[in-house]
Every structure is written in C-alpha cells, then in structure tokens.
Tab-separated table of C-alpha atoms and ligand atoms in Angstrom:
chain	number	residue	atom	x	y	z
A	1	UNK	CA	-32.003	-31.922	-8.384
A	2	UNK	CA	-28.945	-30.483	-10.109
A	3	UNK	CA	-28.121	-26.860	-9.286
A	4	UNK	CA	-28.296	-24.353	-12.116
A	5	UNK	CA	-24.992	-24.079	-13.977
A	6	UNK	CA	-22.908	-21.036	-13.108
A	7	UNK	CA	-20.307	-19.118	-15.102
A	8	UNK	CA	-17.164	-17.920	-13.304
A	9	UNK	CA	-14.891	-15.833	-15.551
A	10	UNK	CA	-11.220	-16.016	-14.575
A	11	UNK	CA	-9.691	-12.552	-14.368
A	12	UNK	CA	-6.301	-14.038	-15.208
A	13	UNK	CA	-7.211	-13.465	-18.860
A	14	UNK	CA	-8.441	-9.892	-18.290
A	15	UNK	CA	-6.356	-6.757	-18.788
A	16	UNK	CA	-4.810	-6.181	-15.344
A	17	UNK	CA	-4.456	-2.460	-16.130
A	18	UNK	CA	-8.189	-2.244	-16.800
A	19	UNK	CA	-9.618	-4.883	-14.492
A	20	UNK	CA	-12.610	-2.880	-13.279
A	21	UNK	CA	-13.849	-2.025	-16.763
A	22	UNK	CA	-13.218	-5.549	-18.113
A	23	UNK	CA	-15.322	-6.953	-15.249
A	24	UNK	CA	-17.996	-4.277	-15.428
A	25	UNK	CA	-18.620	-5.116	-19.084
A	26	UNK	CA	-19.857	-8.623	-18.250
A	27	UNK	CA	-20.806	-8.279	-14.586
A	28	UNK	CA	-24.587	-8.412	-15.098
A	29	UNK	CA	-24.363	-11.702	-16.969
A	30	UNK	CA	-22.035	-13.786	-14.802
A	31	UNK	CA	-22.457	-15.622	-11.502
A	32	UNK	CA	-19.153	-15.223	-9.723
A	33	UNK	CA	-15.635	-14.014	-10.320
A	34	UNK	CA	-12.740	-16.486	-10.295
A	35	UNK	CA	-9.543	-14.988	-8.883
A	36	UNK	CA	-6.338	-16.972	-9.478
A	37	UNK	CA	-3.779	-16.408	-6.727
A	38	UNK	CA	-0.290	-17.811	-7.510
A	39	UNK	CA	2.749	-17.642	-5.270
A	40	UNK	CA	5.642	-18.527	-7.590
A	41	UNK	CA	6.248	-21.614	-5.430
A	42	UNK	CA	3.303	-24.020	-5.699
A	43	UNK	CA	3.212	-22.963	-9.344
A	44	UNK	CA	6.033	-21.146	-11.164
A	45	UNK	CA	4.018	-18.005	-11.887
A	46	UNK	CA	3.120	-15.099	-9.644
A	47	UNK	CA	-0.242	-13.464	-10.353
A	48	UNK	CA	-1.850	-11.369	-7.634
A	49	UNK	CA	-2.602	-11.297	-3.937
A	50	UNK	CA	-4.605	-9.534	-1.225
A	51	UNK	CA	-4.102	-5.931	-2.455
A	52	UNK	CA	-5.674	-6.742	-5.820
A	53	UNK	CA	-8.476	-8.724	-4.147
A	54	UNK	CA	-9.176	-5.660	-1.986
A	55	UNK	CA	-9.415	-3.442	-5.057
A	56	UNK	CA	-11.742	-5.952	-6.722
A	57	UNK	CA	-13.956	-6.135	-3.648
A	58	UNK	CA	-14.219	-2.347	-3.646
A	59	UNK	CA	-15.211	-2.201	-7.289
A	60	UNK	CA	-17.711	-5.066	-7.675
A	61	UNK	CA	-20.433	-6.800	-5.689
A	62	UNK	CA	-19.709	-10.119	-7.408
A	63	UNK	CA	-18.811	-13.142	-5.287
A	64	UNK	CA	-14.998	-13.437	-5.208
A	65	UNK	CA	-14.007	-17.085	-5.598
A	66	UNK	CA	-10.282	-17.192	-4.828
A	67	UNK	CA	-8.362	-20.148	-6.253
A	68	UNK	CA	-5.230	-20.418	-4.143
A	69	UNK	CA	-2.372	-21.925	-6.102
A	70	UNK	CA	-0.104	-21.380	-3.126
A	71	UNK	CA	1.972	-23.659	-0.893
A	72	UNK	CA	0.905	-22.221	2.467
A	73	UNK	CA	-2.805	-21.322	2.463
A	74	UNK	CA	-2.881	-21.355	6.267
A	75	UNK	CA	-0.680	-18.252	6.325
A	76	UNK	CA	-2.785	-16.293	3.848
A	77	UNK	CA	-6.421	-17.050	4.600
A	78	UNK	CA	-6.692	-14.171	7.077
A	79	UNK	CA	-5.302	-11.507	4.725
A	80	UNK	CA	-7.375	-12.900	1.851
A	81	UNK	CA	-10.541	-12.763	3.947
A	82	UNK	CA	-9.674	-9.245	5.131
A	83	UNK	CA	-9.232	-8.217	1.499
A	84	UNK	CA	-12.825	-9.197	0.753
A	85	UNK	CA	-12.777	-12.759	-0.576
A	86	UNK	CA	-16.012	-14.742	-0.238
A	87	UNK	CA	-14.622	-18.217	-0.821
A	88	UNK	CA	-11.262	-19.955	-1.153
A	89	UNK	CA	-10.264	-23.173	-2.815
A	90	UNK	CA	-6.970	-24.826	-1.898
A	91	UNK	CA	-4.995	-27.589	-3.561
A	92	UNK	CA	-4.883	-30.975	-1.902
A	93	UNK	CA	-1.380	-31.326	-3.404
A	94	UNK	CA	-0.309	-28.348	-1.231
A	95	UNK	CA	-2.124	-29.449	1.933
A	96	UNK	CA	-2.573	-33.240	1.996
A	97	UNK	CA	-4.394	-32.862	5.336
A	98	UNK	CA	-6.668	-29.881	4.673
A	99	UNK	CA	-8.557	-30.025	7.985
A	100	UNK	CA	-6.680	-27.142	9.690
A	101	UNK	CA	-7.219	-24.909	6.642
A	102	UNK	CA	-10.901	-25.856	6.483
A	103	UNK	CA	-11.249	-25.047	10.194
A	104	UNK	CA	-9.577	-21.668	9.736
A	105	UNK	CA	-11.817	-20.887	6.744
A	106	UNK	CA	-14.887	-21.767	8.826
A	107	UNK	CA	-13.733	-19.535	11.668
A	108	UNK	CA	-13.249	-16.679	9.181
A	109	UNK	CA	-16.649	-17.304	7.577
A	110	UNK	CA	-15.011	-18.078	4.224
A	111	UNK	CA	-16.519	-20.710	1.942
A	112	UNK	CA	-14.032	-23.555	1.562
A	113	UNK	CA	-13.192	-25.821	-1.321
A	114	UNK	CA	-10.586	-28.333	-2.443
A	115	UNK	CA	-8.852	-28.557	-5.830
A	116	UNK	CA	-7.327	-31.555	-7.607
A	117	UNK	CA	-4.728	-31.279	-10.361
A	118	UNK	CA	-5.011	-33.438	-13.497
A	119	UNK	CA	-2.826	-36.298	-12.160
A	120	UNK	CA	-4.482	-36.324	-8.708
A	121	UNK	CA	-7.220	-38.909	-8.147
A	122	UNK	CA	-10.621	-38.165	-6.617
A	123	UNK	CA	-9.670	-40.438	-3.720
A	124	UNK	CA	-7.288	-37.709	-2.474
A	125	UNK	CA	-10.192	-35.407	-1.559
A	126	UNK	CA	-12.922	-37.961	-1.008
A	127	UNK	CA	-12.342	-38.202	2.798
A	128	UNK	CA	-12.726	-34.416	3.142
A	129	UNK	CA	-15.814	-33.744	1.012
A	130	UNK	CA	-17.932	-33.020	4.096
A	131	UNK	CA	-15.741	-29.985	4.778
A	132	UNK	CA	-16.272	-28.415	1.375
A	133	UNK	CA	-18.857	-26.249	-0.326
A	134	UNK	CA	-16.955	-26.659	-3.597
A	135	UNK	CA	-14.556	-29.069	-5.220
A	136	UNK	CA	-12.533	-28.060	-8.254
A	137	UNK	CA	-11.414	-30.408	-10.984
A	138	UNK	CA	-8.500	-28.831	-12.845
A	139	UNK	CA	-8.783	-29.616	-16.537
A	140	UNK	CA	-5.398	-28.033	-17.277
A	141	UNK	CA	-2.184	-28.004	-15.249
A	142	UNK	CA	-2.409	-25.034	-12.877
A	143	UNK	CA	-0.361	-21.891	-13.313
A	144	UNK	CA	-1.211	-20.613	-16.757
A	145	UNK	CA	-4.247	-19.486	-18.715
A	146	UNK	CA	-4.924	-20.385	-22.338
A	147	UNK	CA	-4.133	-24.097	-22.194
A	148	UNK	CA	-6.009	-26.934	-23.861
A	149	UNK	CA	-8.725	-28.771	-21.915
A	150	UNK	CA	-7.601	-32.259	-20.886
A	151	UNK	CA	-10.401	-34.644	-21.855
A	152	UNK	CA	-9.017	-37.362	-19.599
A	153	UNK	CA	-10.194	-35.343	-16.565
A	154	UNK	CA	-13.859	-35.815	-17.499
A	155	UNK	CA	-13.983	-39.209	-15.809
A	156	UNK	CA	-13.043	-37.582	-12.485
A	157	UNK	CA	-15.953	-35.130	-12.819
A	158	UNK	CA	-18.307	-38.069	-13.351
A	159	UNK	CA	-16.823	-39.887	-10.379
A	160	UNK	CA	-17.229	-36.861	-8.093
A	161	UNK	CA	-20.798	-36.270	-9.285
A	162	UNK	CA	-21.660	-39.829	-8.396
A	163	UNK	CA	-20.073	-39.624	-4.918
A	164	UNK	CA	-21.621	-36.223	-4.100
A	165	UNK	CA	-25.080	-37.287	-5.227
A	166	UNK	CA	-24.951	-40.647	-3.490
A	167	UNK	CA	-23.962	-38.948	-0.223
A	168	UNK	CA	-26.554	-36.179	-0.775
A	169	UNK	CA	-23.891	-33.497	-0.282
A	170	UNK	CA	-24.470	-29.912	-1.397
A	171	UNK	CA	-20.866	-29.525	-2.602
A	172	UNK	CA	-20.639	-27.864	-6.024
A	173	UNK	CA	-18.279	-29.180	-8.664
A	174	UNK	CA	-16.241	-26.493	-10.375
A	175	UNK	CA	-14.328	-27.108	-13.587
A	176	UNK	CA	-11.241	-24.967	-14.218
A	177	UNK	CA	-9.138	-24.726	-17.353
A	178	UNK	CA	-9.646	-24.666	-21.096
A	179	UNK	CA	-13.398	-24.078	-20.868
A	180	UNK	CA	-14.891	-22.814	-24.129
A	181	UNK	CA	-18.111	-23.379	-26.048
A	182	UNK	CA	-17.124	-26.973	-26.882
A	183	UNK	CA	-15.656	-28.110	-23.587
A	184	UNK	CA	-18.276	-26.454	-21.370
A	185	UNK	CA	-20.798	-28.863	-22.835
A	186	UNK	CA	-18.618	-31.886	-22.034
A	187	UNK	CA	-17.936	-30.614	-18.520
A	188	UNK	CA	-21.632	-29.989	-17.837
A	189	UNK	CA	-22.619	-33.412	-19.132
A	190	UNK	CA	-19.992	-35.001	-16.894
A	191	UNK	CA	-21.551	-33.328	-13.854
A	192	UNK	CA	-20.030	-29.855	-13.395
A	193	UNK	CA	-21.917	-26.988	-11.712
A	194	UNK	CA	-19.535	-24.014	-11.963
A	195	UNK	CA	-17.495	-23.298	-15.077
A	196	UNK	CA	-14.337	-21.189	-14.963
A	197	UNK	CA	-13.413	-19.556	-18.245
A	198	UNK	CA	-10.662	-17.021	-18.786
A	199	UNK	CA	-9.346	-16.875	-22.318
A	200	UNK	CA	-12.587	-17.825	-24.067
A	201	UNK	CA	-14.477	-14.954	-22.393
A	202	UNK	CA	-12.103	-12.070	-21.626
A	203	UNK	CA	-10.057	-12.507	-24.814
A	204	UNK	CA	-13.118	-12.862	-27.043
A	205	UNK	CA	-13.769	-10.076	-29.563
A	206	UNK	CA	-17.088	-9.531	-27.797
A	207	UNK	CA	-16.975	-10.793	-24.188
A	208	UNK	CA	-20.671	-10.042	-23.608
A	209	UNK	CA	-21.638	-12.190	-26.585
A	210	UNK	CA	-19.198	-14.904	-25.488
A	211	UNK	CA	-20.815	-15.114	-22.039
A	212	UNK	CA	-24.284	-15.191	-23.622
A	213	UNK	CA	-23.232	-17.999	-25.968
A	214	UNK	CA	-21.854	-20.037	-23.070
A	215	UNK	CA	-25.034	-19.454	-21.057
A	216	UNK	CA	-27.145	-20.588	-23.993
A	217	UNK	CA	-25.203	-23.824	-24.333
A	218	UNK	CA	-25.460	-24.519	-20.604
A	219	UNK	CA	-29.187	-23.873	-20.634
A	220	UNK	CA	-29.609	-26.380	-23.432
A	221	UNK	CA	-27.900	-29.144	-21.475
B	1	DX5	C1	-5.029	-21.927	-14.365
B	1	DX5	C2	-6.124	-21.171	-13.687
B	1	DX5	C3	-7.354	-21.010	-14.486
B	1	DX5	C4	-7.163	-20.244	-15.747
B	1	DX5	C5	-8.275	-20.559	-16.679
B	1	DX5	O1	-3.987	-22.052	-13.474
B	1	DX5	O2	-6.479	-21.808	-12.487
B	1	DX5	O3	-8.374	-20.425	-13.685
B	1	DX5	O4	-7.147	-18.857	-15.538
B	1	DX5	O5	-7.992	-19.891	-17.849
B	1	DX5	P1	-8.382	-20.479	-19.275
B	1	DX5	O6	-9.876	-20.373	-19.368
B	1	DX5	O7	-7.676	-19.552	-20.187
B	1	DX5	O8	-7.920	-21.884	-19.326
B	2	ZN	ZN1	-8.274	-21.054	-11.443
C-alpha cells in the first residue's frame, strides 16, 4: 500500500532573519522540514550549514531532512548529525559510489537518501536503492529556489515507483523543485511520497492556507 503523502516545506524560501517564526506558523500542519545545504562548489550558491541546523533543531521538533548539495558529504555528515539533523540526502553526481557515505550515515544513525538531478537517469542510483530510506528526484536544477517544474522528470518518478514496488522496498520517493498546487498533483500521480515546496508555501500570502490547499489536493489523489 502507498504511504500517506507528506509535505516538506523548504526553508530556502523562508525569511532567514525570521526562520523560527516562519516555521512555527505552519509547523502543526507539515510533516518534515527540508533544509537545503549548499557549498558554493557542487552548486554555485552557498546557503547554510551546521550552525543554522543546530539553531533549527533547538527551535522545532520537526524532522530535519537535510538535502546536501555539497561535493564532499563524507566530510560533513558528522557535524550535520551533531547539529541535530535526522536524515541526509546526497547527490549521486557528487558521490558516484555512495556506499562509504551510506555506511557513515548508518553508523551515525542518520537516515540516508540519494538524489538525482534532472539529467541523471534512474539507473545511476538503482544499484544502491537497498541502502536508502529515501530517493529524491530533482524536478529543477539544484541550487536555486523559485524555478519552474520540469515535466520531463515525471517519467523518472514513475520508473522509480515501479522499481521500488516490484522489489518491495520501503524507500520513499521525494520530489524537489517547483512544487505547487498544479505540479504536486502530477508528482503524486507519478508515484511521489514526499513533496518539497519552498516558494509556493513560504512566499504565499497565507502560508497556512497554502499548506492546507496542498494537503487537500494530495488527499484527493
Ligand atoms: C533547489 C532546492 C529546493 C528548493 C525548492 O536547489 O533543492 O529544495 O528550495 O524550492 P521551490 O519550491 O521554490 O522550487
Ligand atoms: Zn532541496
């Protein structure tokens, strides 16, 4: 049976000077918090790192799902765990053999997941699915919020759903980038479980209403 859909707001679109209050506003209505870590190397931008994760962990009980857009996850898993992260997802483009990172995550008791960029095929992560509790299909190019959902990535969600179900794995499929009230429906139909949304929730006039509207659509699917 399919797991219930979950909403994971991306704090990248929140007001970094008022993170706690932006999160608190919607915290009762969301399932996890998506934290985009960028190193200025794997992607051009720099966003935040362990000190901000530590402040988040101190101010909310929400699950901290840390999306590592960084070249060297092996070097940072310890500090990210110490800061209070619950799970990490790392890019297969950064670590083509993710087994050492998965082993380190397991030893740190961190949930582990793998991410594929829009041009990267499912076959790149397929051999490592057993190591993951989550796989992430990027539906925008990583590094920036507010981009348009790439419809051509839907086929990869369908492909992953089919592989995960046929192997009876418990791996969740997360969809990241350009998720709004239209695209969340497409992503759910294709087989997604966890939906990351930054701009469409935190930049909405009424973020509470925006989360409720997204939940309603997901419940109808
Ligand atoms: C992009 C990030 C996304 C982004 C999503 O690099 O991984 O998590 O914040 O933001 P929106 O919803 O604005 O596309
Ligand atoms: Zn992300």
